[in-house]
PDB file of C-alpha atoms in Angstrom:
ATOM      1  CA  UNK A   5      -5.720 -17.934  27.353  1.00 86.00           C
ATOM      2  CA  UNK A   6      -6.234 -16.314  24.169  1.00 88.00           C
ATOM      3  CA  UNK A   7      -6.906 -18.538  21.068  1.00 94.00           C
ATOM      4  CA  UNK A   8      -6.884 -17.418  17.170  1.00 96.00           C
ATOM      5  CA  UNK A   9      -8.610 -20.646  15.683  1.00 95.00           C
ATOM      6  CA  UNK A  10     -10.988 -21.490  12.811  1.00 96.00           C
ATOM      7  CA  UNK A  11     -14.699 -21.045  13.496  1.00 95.00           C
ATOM      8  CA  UNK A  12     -18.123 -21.906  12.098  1.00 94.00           C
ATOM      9  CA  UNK A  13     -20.042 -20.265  14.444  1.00 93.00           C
ATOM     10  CA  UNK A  14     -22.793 -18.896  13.309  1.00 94.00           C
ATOM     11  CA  UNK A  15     -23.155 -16.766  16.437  1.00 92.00           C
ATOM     12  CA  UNK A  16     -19.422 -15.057  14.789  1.00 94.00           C
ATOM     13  CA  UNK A  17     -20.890 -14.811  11.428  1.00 95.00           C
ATOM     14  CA  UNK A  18     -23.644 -12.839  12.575  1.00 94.00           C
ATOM     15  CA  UNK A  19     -21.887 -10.639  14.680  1.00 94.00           C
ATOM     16  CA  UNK A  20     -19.091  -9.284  12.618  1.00 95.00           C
ATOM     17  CA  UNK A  21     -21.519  -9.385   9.343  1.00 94.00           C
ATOM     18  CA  UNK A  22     -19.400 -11.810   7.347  1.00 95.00           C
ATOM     19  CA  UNK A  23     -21.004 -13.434   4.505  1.00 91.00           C
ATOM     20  CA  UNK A  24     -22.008 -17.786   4.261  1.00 90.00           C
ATOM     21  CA  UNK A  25     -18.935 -18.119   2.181  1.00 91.00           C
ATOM     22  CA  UNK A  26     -15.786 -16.993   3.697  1.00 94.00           C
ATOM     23  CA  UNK A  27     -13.383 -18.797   6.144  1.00 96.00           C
ATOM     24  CA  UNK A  28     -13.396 -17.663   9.577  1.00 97.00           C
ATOM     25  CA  UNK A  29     -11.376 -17.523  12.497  1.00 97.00           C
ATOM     26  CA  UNK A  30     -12.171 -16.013  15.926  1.00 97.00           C
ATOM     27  CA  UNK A  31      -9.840 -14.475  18.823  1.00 96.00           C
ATOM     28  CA  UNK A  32     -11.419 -15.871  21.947  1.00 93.00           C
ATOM     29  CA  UNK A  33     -10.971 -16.846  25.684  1.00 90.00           C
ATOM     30  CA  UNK A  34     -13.192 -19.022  26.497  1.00 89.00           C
ATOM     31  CA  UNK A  35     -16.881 -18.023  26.051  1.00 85.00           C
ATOM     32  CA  UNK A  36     -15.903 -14.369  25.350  1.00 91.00           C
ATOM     33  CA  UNK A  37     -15.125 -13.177  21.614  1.00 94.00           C
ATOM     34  CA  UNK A  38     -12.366 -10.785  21.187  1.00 95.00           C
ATOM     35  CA  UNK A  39     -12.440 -10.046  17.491  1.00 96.00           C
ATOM     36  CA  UNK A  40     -12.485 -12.558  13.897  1.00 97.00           C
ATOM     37  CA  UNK A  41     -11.496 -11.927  10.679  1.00 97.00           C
ATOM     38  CA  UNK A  42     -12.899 -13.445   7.595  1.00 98.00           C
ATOM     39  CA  UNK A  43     -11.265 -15.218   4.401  1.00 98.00           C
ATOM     40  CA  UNK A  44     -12.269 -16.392   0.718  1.00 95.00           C
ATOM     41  CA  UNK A  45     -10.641 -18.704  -1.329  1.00 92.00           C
ATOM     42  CA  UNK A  46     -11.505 -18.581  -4.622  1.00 90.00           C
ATOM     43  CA  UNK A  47      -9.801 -20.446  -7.501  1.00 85.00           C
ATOM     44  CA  UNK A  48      -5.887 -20.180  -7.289  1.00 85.00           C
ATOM     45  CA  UNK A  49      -5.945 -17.063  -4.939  1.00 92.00           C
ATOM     46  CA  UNK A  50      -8.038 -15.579  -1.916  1.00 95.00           C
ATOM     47  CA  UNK A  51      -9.090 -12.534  -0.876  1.00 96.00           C
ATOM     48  CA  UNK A  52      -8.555 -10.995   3.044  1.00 97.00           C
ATOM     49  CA  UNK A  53     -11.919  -9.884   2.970  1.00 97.00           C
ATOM     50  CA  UNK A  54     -11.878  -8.058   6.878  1.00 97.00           C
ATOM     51  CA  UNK A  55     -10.577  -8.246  10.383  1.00 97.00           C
ATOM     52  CA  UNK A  56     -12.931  -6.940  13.546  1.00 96.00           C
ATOM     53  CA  UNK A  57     -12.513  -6.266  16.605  1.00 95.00           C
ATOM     54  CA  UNK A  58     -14.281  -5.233  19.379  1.00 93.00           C
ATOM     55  CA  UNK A  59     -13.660  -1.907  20.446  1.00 91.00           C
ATOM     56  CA  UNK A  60     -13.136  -2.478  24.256  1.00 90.00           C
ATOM     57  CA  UNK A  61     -10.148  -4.745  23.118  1.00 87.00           C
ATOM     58  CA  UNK A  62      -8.432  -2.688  20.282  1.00 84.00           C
ATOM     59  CA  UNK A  63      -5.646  -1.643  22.558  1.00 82.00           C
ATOM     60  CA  UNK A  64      -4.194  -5.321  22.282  1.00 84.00           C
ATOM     61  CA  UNK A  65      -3.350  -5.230  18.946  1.00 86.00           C
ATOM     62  CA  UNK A  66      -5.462  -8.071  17.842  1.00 92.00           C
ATOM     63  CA  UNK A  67      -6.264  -7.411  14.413  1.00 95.00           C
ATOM     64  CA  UNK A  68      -2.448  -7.896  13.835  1.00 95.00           C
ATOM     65  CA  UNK A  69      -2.605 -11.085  15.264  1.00 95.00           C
ATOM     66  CA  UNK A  70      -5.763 -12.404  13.535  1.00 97.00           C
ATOM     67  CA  UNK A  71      -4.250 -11.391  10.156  1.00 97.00           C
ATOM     68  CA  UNK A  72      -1.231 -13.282  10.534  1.00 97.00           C
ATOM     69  CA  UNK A  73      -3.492 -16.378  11.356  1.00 97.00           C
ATOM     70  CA  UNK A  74      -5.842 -16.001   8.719  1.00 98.00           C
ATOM     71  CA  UNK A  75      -2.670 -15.993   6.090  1.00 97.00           C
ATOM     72  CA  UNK A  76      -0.987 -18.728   7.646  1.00 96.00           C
ATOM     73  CA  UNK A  77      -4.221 -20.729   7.342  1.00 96.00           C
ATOM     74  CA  UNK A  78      -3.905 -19.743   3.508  1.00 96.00           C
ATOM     75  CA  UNK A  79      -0.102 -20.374   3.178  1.00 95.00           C
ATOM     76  CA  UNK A  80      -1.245 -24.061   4.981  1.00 94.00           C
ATOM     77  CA  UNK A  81      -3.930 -24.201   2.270  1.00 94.00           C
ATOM     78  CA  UNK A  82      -1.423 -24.300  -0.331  1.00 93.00           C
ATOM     79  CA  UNK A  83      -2.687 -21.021  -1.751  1.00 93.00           C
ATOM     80  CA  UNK A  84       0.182 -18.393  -2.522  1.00 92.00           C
ATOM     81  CA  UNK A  85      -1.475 -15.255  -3.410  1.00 94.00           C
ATOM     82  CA  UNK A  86      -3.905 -13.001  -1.182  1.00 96.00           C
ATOM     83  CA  UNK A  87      -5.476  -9.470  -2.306  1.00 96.00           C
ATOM     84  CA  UNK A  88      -7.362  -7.511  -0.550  1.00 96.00           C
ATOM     85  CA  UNK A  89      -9.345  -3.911  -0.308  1.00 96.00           C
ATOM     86  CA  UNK A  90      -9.050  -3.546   3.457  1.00 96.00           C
ATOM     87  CA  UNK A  91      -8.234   0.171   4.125  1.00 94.00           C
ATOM     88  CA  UNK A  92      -6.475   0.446   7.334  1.00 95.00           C
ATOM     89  CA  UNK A  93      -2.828   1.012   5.739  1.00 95.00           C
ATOM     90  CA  UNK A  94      -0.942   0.613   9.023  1.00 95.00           C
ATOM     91  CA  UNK A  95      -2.457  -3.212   9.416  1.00 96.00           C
ATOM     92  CA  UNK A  96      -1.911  -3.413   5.605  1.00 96.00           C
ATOM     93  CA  UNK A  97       1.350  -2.142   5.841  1.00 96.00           C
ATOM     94  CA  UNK A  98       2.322  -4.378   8.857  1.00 96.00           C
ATOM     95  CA  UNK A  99       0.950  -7.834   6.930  1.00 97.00           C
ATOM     96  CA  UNK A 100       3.247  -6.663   4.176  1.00 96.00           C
ATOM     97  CA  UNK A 101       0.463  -6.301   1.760  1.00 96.00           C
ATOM     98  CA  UNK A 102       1.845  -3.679  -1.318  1.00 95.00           C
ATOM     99  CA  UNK A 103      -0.284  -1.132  -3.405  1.00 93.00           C
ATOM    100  CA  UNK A 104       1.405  -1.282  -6.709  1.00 87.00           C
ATOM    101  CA  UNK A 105       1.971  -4.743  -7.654  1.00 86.00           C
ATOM    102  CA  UNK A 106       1.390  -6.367 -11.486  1.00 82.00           C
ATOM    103  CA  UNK A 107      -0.147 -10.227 -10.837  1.00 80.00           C
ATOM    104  CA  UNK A 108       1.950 -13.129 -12.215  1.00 79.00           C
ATOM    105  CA  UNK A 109       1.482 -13.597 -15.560  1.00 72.00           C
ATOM    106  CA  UNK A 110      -1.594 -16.431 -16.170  1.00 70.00           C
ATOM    107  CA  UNK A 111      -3.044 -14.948 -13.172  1.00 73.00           C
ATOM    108  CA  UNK A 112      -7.083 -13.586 -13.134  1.00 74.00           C
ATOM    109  CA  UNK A 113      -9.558 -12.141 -10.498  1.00 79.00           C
ATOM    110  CA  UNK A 114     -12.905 -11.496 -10.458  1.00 75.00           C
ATOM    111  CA  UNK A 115     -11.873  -8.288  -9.822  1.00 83.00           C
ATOM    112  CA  UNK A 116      -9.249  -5.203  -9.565  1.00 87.00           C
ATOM    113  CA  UNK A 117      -7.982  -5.402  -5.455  1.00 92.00           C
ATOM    114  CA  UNK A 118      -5.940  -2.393  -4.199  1.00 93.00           C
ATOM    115  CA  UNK A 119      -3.606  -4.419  -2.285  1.00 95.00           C
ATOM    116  CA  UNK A 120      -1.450  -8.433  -2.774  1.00 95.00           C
ATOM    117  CA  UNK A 121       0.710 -10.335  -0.736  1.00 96.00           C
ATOM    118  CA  UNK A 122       2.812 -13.257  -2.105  1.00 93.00           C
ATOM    119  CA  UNK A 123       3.119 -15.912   0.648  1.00 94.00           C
ATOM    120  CA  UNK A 124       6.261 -17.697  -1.081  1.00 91.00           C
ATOM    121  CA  UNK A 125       8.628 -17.230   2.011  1.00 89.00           C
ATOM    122  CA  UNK A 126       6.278 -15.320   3.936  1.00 92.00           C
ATOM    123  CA  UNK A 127       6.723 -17.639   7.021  1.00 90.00           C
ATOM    124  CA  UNK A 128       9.929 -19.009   6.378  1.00 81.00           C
ATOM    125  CA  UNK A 129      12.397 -19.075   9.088  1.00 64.00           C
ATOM    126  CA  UNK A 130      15.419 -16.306   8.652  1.00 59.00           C
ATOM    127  CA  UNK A 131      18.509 -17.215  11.486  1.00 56.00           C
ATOM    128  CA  UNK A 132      21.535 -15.018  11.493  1.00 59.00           C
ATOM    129  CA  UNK A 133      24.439 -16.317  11.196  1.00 56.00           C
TER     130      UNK A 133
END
């Protein structure tokens, strides 16, 4: 079975080429590493930083999946805004991230991101009635 958990695997790290500082979690079954994507919180925000996956299992969608883990792990963090300069719009566009946003007031980065996502009721539970 497949599981999307946090990692500190240096054997990840090194593979996908993300950096000492970021948060990681891996897609794997067992032994065998499907993909990871990697995370940094900084102060009052974080930054998607990139998702990977191995090209013999791209077909399964798995860098949708990943994403979604990596921001719930954020939302669970308590932290409720994530920017990013990932480029692959249709994974951007299917984590709901937006181009043209203006940050909350009081907010500052380190840096200008082309993309933010607000978590506030990003996994909240919507039943029809």
């Amino acid at each position: 079975m497949i599981e999307i958990k946090r990692t500190t695997d240096q054997c990840v790290y090194d593979e996908f080429g993300f950096g000492a500082d970021c948060a990681v979690m891996a897609a794997k079954d067992k032994d065998e590493i499907f993909g990871a994507g990697s995370v940094s919180i900084k102060d009052g925000y974080a930054v998607l930083e990139a998702i990977c996956v191995k090209e013999e299992y791209k077909m399964f969608n798995m860098e949708f999946a990943i994403g979604k883990a990596l921001l719930n792990m954020i939302d669970l963090a308590g932290v409720r805004y994530v920017l990013s300069d990932m480029t692959d719009e249709r994974l951007m566009t299917a984590l709901r991230f937006k181009k043209e946003y203006e940050l909350p007031g009081g907010f500052d980065t380190d840096k200008n991101y082309s993309r933010f996502l607000c978590l506030d009721g990003y996994f909240a539970v919507h039943v029809c009635e």
